[in-house]
Backbone as a chain_set.jsonl record, in Angstrom:
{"seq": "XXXXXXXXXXXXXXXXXXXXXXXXXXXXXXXXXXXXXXXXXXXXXXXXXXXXXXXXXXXXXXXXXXXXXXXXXXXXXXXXXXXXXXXXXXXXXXXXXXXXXXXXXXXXXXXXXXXXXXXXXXXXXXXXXXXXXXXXXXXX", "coords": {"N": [[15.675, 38.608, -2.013], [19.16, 39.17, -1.113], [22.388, 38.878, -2.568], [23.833, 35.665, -4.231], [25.48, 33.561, -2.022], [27.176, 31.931, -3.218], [28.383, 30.812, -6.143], [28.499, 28.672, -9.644], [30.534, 28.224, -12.325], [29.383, 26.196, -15.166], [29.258, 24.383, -18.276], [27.484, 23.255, -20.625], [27.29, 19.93, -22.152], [27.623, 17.29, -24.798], [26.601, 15.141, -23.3], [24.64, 15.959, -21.66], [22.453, 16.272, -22.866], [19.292, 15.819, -24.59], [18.182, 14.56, -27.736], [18.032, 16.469, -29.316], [19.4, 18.525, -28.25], [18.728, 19.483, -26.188], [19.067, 20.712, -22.973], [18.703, 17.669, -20.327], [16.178, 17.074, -18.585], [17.21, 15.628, -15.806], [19.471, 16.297, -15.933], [19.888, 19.115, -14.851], [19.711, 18.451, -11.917], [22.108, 17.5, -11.696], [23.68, 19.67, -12.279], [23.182, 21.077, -10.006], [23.768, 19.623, -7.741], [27.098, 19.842, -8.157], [27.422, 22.451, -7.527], [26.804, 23.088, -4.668], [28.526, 21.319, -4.036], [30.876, 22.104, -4.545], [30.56, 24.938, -3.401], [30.742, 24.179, -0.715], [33.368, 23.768, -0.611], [34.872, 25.24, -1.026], [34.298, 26.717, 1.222], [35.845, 25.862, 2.976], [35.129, 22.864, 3.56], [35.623, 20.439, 2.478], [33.893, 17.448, 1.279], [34.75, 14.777, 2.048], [36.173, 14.41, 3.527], [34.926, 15.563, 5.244], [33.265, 13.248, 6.1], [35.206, 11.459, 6.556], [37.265, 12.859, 8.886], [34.665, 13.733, 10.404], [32.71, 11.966, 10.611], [29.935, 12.458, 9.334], [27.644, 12.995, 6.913], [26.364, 15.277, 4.039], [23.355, 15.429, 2.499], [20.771, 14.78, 0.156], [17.664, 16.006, 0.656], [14.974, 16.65, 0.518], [14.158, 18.481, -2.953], [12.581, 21.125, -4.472], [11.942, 21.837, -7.927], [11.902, 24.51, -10.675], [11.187, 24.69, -13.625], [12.295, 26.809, -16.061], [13.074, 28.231, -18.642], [14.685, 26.775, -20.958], [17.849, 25.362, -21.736], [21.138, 24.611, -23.777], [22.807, 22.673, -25.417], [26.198, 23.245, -24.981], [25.961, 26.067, -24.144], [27.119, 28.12, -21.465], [26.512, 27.726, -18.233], [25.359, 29.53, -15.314], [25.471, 28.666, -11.389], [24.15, 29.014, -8.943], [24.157, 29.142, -5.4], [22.758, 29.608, -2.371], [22.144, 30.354, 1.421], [19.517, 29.904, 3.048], [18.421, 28.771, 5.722], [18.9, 26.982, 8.786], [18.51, 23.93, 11.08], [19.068, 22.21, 13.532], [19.067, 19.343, 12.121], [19.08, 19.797, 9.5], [19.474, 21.638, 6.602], [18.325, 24.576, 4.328], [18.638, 25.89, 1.217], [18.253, 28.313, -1.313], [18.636, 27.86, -4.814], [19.884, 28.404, -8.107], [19.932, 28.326, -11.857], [21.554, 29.95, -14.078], [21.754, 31.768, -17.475], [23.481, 33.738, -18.78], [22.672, 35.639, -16.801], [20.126, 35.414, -16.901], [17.492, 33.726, -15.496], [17.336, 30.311, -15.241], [16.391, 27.804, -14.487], [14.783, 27.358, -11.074], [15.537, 26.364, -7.771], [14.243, 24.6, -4.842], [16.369, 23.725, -2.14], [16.601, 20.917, 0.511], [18.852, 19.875, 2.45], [19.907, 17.794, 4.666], [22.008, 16.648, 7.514], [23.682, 13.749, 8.524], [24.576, 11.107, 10.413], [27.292, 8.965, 9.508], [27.674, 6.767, 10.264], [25.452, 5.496, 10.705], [23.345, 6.239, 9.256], [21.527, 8.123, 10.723], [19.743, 11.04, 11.349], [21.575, 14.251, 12.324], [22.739, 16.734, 14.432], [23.782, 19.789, 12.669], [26.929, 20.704, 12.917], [28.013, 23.266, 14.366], [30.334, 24.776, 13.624], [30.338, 23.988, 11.329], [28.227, 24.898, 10.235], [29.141, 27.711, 10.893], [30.932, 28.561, 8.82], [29.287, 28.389, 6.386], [26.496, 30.111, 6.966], [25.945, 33.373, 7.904], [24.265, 33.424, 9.99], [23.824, 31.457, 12.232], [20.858, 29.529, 11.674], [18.867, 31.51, 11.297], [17.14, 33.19, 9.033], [19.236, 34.119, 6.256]], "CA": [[16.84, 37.839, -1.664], [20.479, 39.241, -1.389], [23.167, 38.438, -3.613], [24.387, 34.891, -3.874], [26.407, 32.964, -1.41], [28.005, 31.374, -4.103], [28.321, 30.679, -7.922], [29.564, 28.05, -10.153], [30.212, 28.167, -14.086], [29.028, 25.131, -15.552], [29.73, 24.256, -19.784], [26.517, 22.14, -20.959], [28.297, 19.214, -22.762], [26.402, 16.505, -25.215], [25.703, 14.115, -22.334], [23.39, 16.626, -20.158], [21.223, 17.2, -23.841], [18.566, 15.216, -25.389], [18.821, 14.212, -29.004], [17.496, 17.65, -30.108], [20.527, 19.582, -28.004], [18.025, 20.393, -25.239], [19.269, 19.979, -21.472], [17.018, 16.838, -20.284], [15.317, 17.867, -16.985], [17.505, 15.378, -14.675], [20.807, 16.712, -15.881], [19.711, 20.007, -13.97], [20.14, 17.951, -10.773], [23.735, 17.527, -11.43], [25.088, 20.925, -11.579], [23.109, 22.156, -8.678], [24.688, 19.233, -6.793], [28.564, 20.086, -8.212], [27.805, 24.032, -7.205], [27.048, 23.138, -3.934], [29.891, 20.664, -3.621], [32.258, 23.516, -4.64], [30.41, 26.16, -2.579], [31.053, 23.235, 0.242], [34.601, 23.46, -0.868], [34.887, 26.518, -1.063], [33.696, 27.272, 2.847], [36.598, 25.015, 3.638], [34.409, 21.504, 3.953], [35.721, 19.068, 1.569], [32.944, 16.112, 1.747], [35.338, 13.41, 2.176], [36.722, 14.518, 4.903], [33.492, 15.199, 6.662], [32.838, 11.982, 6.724], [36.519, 10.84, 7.631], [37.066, 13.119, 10.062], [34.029, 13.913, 11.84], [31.801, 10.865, 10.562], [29.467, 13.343, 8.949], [27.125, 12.665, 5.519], [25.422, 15.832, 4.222], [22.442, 14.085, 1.604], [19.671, 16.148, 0.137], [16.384, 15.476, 1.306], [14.094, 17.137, -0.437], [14.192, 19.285, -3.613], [11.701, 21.375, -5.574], [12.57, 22.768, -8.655], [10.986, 25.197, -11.095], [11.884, 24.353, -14.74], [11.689, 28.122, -16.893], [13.34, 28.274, -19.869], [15.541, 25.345, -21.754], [19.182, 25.759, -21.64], [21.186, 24.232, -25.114], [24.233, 22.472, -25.95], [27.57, 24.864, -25.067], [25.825, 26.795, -22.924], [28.303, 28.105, -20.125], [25.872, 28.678, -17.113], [26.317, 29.835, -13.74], [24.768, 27.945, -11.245], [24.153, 29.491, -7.183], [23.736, 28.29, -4.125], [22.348, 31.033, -1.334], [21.321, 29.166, 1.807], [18.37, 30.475, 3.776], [18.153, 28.761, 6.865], [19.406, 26.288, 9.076], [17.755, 24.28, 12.093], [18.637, 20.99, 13.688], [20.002, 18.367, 11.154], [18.823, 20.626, 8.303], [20.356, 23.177, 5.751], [17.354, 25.098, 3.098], [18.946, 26.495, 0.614], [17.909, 28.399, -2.833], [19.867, 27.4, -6.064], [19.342, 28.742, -9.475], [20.644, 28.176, -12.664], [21.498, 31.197, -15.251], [22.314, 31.81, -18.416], [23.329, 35.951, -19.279], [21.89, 36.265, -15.873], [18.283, 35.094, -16.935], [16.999, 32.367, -14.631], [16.638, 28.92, -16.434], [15.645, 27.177, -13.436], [15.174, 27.84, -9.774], [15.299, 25.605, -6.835], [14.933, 25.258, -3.217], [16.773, 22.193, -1.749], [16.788, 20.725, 1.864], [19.635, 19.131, 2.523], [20.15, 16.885, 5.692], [23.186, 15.866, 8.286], [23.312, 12.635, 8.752], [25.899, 9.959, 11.161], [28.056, 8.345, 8.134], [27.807, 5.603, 10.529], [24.14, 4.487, 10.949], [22.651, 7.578, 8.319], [20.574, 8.633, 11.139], [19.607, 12.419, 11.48], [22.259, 15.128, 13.512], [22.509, 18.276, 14.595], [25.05, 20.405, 11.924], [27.744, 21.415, 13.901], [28.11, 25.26, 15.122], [31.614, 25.236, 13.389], [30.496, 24.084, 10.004], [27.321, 25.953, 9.65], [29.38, 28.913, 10.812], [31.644, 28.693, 7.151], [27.964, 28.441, 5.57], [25.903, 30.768, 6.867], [25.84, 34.208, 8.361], [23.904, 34.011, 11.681], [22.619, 29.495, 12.197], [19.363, 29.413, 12.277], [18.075, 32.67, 11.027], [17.053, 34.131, 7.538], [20.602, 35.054, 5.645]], "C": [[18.072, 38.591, -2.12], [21.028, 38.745, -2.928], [23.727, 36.63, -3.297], [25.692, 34.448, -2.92], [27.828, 32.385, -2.175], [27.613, 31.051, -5.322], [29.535, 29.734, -8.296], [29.268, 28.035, -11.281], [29.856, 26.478, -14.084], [28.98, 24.729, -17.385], [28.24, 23.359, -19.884], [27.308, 21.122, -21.989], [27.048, 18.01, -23.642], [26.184, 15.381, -24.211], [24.696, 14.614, -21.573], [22.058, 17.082, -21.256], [20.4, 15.801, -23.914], [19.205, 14.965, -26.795], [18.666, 15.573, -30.319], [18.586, 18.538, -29.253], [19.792, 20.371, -26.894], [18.654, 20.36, -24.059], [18.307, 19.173, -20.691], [17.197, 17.163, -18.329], [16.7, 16.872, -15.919], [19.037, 15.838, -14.611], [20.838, 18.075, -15.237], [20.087, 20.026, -12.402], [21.431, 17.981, -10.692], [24.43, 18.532, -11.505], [24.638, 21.434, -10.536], [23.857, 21.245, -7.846], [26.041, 19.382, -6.759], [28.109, 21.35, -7.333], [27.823, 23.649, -5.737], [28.09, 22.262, -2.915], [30.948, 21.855, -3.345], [31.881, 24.684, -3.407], [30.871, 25.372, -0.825], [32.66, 23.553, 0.557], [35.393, 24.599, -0.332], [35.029, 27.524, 0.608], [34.977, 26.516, 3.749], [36.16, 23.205, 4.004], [34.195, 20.901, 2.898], [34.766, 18.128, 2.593], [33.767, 15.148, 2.425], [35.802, 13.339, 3.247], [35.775, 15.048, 5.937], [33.214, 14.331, 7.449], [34.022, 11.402, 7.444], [36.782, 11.201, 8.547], [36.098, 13.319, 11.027], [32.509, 12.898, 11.611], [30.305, 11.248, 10.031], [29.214, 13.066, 7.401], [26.574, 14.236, 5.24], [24.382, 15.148, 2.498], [21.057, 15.438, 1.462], [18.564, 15.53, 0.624], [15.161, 15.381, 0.733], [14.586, 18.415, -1.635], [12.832, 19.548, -4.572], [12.813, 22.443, -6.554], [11.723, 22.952, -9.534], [11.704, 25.176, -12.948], [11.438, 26.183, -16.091], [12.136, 28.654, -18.124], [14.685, 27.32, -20.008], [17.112, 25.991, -21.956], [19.683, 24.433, -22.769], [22.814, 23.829, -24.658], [25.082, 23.472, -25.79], [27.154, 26.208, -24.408], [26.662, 27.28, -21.557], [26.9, 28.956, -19.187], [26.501, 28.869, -15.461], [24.922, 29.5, -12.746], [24.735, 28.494, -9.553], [23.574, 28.862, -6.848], [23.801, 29.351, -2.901], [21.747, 30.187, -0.34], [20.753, 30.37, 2.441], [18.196, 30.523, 5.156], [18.688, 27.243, 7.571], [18.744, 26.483, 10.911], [17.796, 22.757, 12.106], [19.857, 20.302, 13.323], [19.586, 19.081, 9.872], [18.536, 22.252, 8.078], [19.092, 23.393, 4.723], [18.601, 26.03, 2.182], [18.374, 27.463, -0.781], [19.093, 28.395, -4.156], [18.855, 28.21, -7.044], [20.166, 28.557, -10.578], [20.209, 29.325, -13.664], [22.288, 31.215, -16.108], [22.239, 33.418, -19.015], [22.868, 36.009, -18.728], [20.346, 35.916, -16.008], [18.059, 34.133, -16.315], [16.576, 31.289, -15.608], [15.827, 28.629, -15.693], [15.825, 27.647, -11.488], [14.899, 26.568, -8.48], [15.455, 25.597, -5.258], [14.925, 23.598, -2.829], [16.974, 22.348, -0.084], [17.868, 19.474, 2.037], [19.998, 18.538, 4.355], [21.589, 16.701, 6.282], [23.305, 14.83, 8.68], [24.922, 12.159, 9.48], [26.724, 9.263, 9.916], [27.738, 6.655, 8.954], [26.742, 4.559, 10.389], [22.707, 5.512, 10.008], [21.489, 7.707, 9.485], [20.975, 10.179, 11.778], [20.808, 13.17, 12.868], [22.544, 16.327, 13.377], [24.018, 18.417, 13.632], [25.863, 20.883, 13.08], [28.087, 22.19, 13.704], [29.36, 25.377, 13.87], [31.199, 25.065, 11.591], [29.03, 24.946, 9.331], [28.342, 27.824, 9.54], [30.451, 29.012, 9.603], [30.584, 28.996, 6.104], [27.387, 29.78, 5.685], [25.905, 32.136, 8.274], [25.824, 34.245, 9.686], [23.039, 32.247, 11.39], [21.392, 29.49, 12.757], [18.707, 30.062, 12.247], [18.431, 32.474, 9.773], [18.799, 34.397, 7.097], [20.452, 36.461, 5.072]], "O": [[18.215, 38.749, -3.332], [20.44, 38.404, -3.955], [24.008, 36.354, -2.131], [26.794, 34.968, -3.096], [29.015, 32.401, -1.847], [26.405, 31.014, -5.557], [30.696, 29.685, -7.89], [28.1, 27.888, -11.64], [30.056, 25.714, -13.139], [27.875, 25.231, -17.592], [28.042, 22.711, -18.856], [28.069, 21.736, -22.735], [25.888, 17.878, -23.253], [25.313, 14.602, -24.597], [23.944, 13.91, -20.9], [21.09, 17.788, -20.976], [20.825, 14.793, -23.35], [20.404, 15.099, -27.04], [18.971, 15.658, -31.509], [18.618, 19.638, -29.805], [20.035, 21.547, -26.624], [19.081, 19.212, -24.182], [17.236, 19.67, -20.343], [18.0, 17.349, -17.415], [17.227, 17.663, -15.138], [19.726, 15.803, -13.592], [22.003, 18.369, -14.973], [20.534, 20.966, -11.744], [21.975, 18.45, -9.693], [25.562, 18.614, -11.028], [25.353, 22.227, -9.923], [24.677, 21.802, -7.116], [26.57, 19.179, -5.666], [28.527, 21.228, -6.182], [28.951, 23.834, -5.279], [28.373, 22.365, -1.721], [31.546, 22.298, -2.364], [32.719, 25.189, -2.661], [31.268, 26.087, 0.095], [33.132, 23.586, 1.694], [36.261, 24.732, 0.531], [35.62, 28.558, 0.917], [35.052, 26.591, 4.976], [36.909, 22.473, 4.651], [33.114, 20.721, 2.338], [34.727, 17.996, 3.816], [33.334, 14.716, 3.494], [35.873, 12.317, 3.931], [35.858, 14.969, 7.163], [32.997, 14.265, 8.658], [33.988, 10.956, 8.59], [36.752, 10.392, 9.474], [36.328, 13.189, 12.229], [31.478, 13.047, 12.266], [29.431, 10.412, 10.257], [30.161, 12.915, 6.63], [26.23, 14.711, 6.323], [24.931, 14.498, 1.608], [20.635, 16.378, 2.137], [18.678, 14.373, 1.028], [14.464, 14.393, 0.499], [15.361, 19.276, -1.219], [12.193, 18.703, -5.199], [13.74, 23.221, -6.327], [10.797, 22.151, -9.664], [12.757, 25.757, -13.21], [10.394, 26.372, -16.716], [11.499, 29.579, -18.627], [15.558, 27.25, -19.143], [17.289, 27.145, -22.345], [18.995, 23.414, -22.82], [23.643, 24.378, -23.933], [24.875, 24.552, -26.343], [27.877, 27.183, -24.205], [26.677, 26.485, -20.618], [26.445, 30.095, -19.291], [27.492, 28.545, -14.807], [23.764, 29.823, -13.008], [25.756, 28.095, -8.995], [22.716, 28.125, -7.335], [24.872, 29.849, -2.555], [20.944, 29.335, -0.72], [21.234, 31.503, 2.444], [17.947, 31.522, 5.831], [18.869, 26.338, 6.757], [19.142, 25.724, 11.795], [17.15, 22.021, 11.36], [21.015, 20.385, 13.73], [20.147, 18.46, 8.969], [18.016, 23.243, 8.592], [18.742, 22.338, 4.195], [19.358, 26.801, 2.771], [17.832, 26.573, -1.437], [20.198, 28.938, -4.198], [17.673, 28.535, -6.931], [21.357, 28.626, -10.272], [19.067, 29.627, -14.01], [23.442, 30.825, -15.93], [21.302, 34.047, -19.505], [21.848, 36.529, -19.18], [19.52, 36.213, -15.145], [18.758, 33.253, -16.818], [15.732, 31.351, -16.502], [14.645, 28.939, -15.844], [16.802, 28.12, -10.907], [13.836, 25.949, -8.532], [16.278, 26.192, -4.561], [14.121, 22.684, -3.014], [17.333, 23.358, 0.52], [17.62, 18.301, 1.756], [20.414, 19.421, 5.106], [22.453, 16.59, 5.412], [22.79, 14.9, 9.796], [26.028, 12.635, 9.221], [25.752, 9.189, 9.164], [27.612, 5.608, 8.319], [26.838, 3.362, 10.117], [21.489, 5.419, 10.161], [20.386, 7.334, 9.085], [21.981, 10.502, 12.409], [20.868, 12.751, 14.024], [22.6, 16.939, 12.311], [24.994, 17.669, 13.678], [25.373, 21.409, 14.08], [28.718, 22.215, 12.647], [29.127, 26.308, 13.1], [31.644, 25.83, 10.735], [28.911, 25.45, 8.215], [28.303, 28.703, 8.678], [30.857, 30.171, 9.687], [30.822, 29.693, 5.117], [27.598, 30.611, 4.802], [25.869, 31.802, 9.459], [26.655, 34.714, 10.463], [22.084, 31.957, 10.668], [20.993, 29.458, 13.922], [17.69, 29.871, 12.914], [19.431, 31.921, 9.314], [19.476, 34.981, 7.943], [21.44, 37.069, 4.659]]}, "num_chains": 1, "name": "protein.A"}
């Protein structure tokens, strides 16, 4: 795999630890979902206005993730978002979270397009995949 699409720092703070200063497994979920807010942001496609202007949810679907070494209190990590492939109403992406470049955790998320109106499944549209990804619908 290339180089990331995108990267976001992230601070570990005492709400994302345990009582021992560990990071507890579901606070992992929440910076991969900020990074790819920002990397969202980033591409030009504030959420809010997805949905306001073009009535447009995107919602994850599925995620696996690979838990590989424990990340601590004050930790500043950096958190990517590289997407893969795109096909339909759904975006694959791979995320990872690092600390000094070492992989904590790695994940591959499927994230969905959905109607804002009636959350049922729709094709991404040409214009906002093309801010995302390379070539829609192939390998990156």
């Amino acid at each position: 795999m290339g180089q990331p699409a995108f990267s976001h720092t992230s601070r570990v703070y005492w709400e994302d630890t345990d009582a021992g200063g560990v990071v507890y497994h579901a606070s992992y979920v929440r910076f991969l979902e900020r990074a790819r807010t920002e990397w969202l942001r980033a591409a030009g496609h504030d959420q809010t206005r997805l949905r306001a202007r073009d009535g447009l949810l995107l919602v994850v679907r599925s995620m696996r993730l690979d838990f590989l070494a424990p990340a601590r209190l004050d930790d500043l990590l950096t958190v990517t978002v590289t997407p893969v492939s795109a096909k339909g109403a759904g975006l694959r992406c791979h995320q990872a979270v690092l600390l000094d470049g070492r992989p904590l955790l790695t994940a591959e998320v499927e994230v969905a397009c959905l109607r804002a109106a009636d959350f049922r499944p729709t094709r991404i549209p040409a214009g906002l995949l093309a801010g995302l990804m390379p070539t829609p619908g192939a390998p990156c």
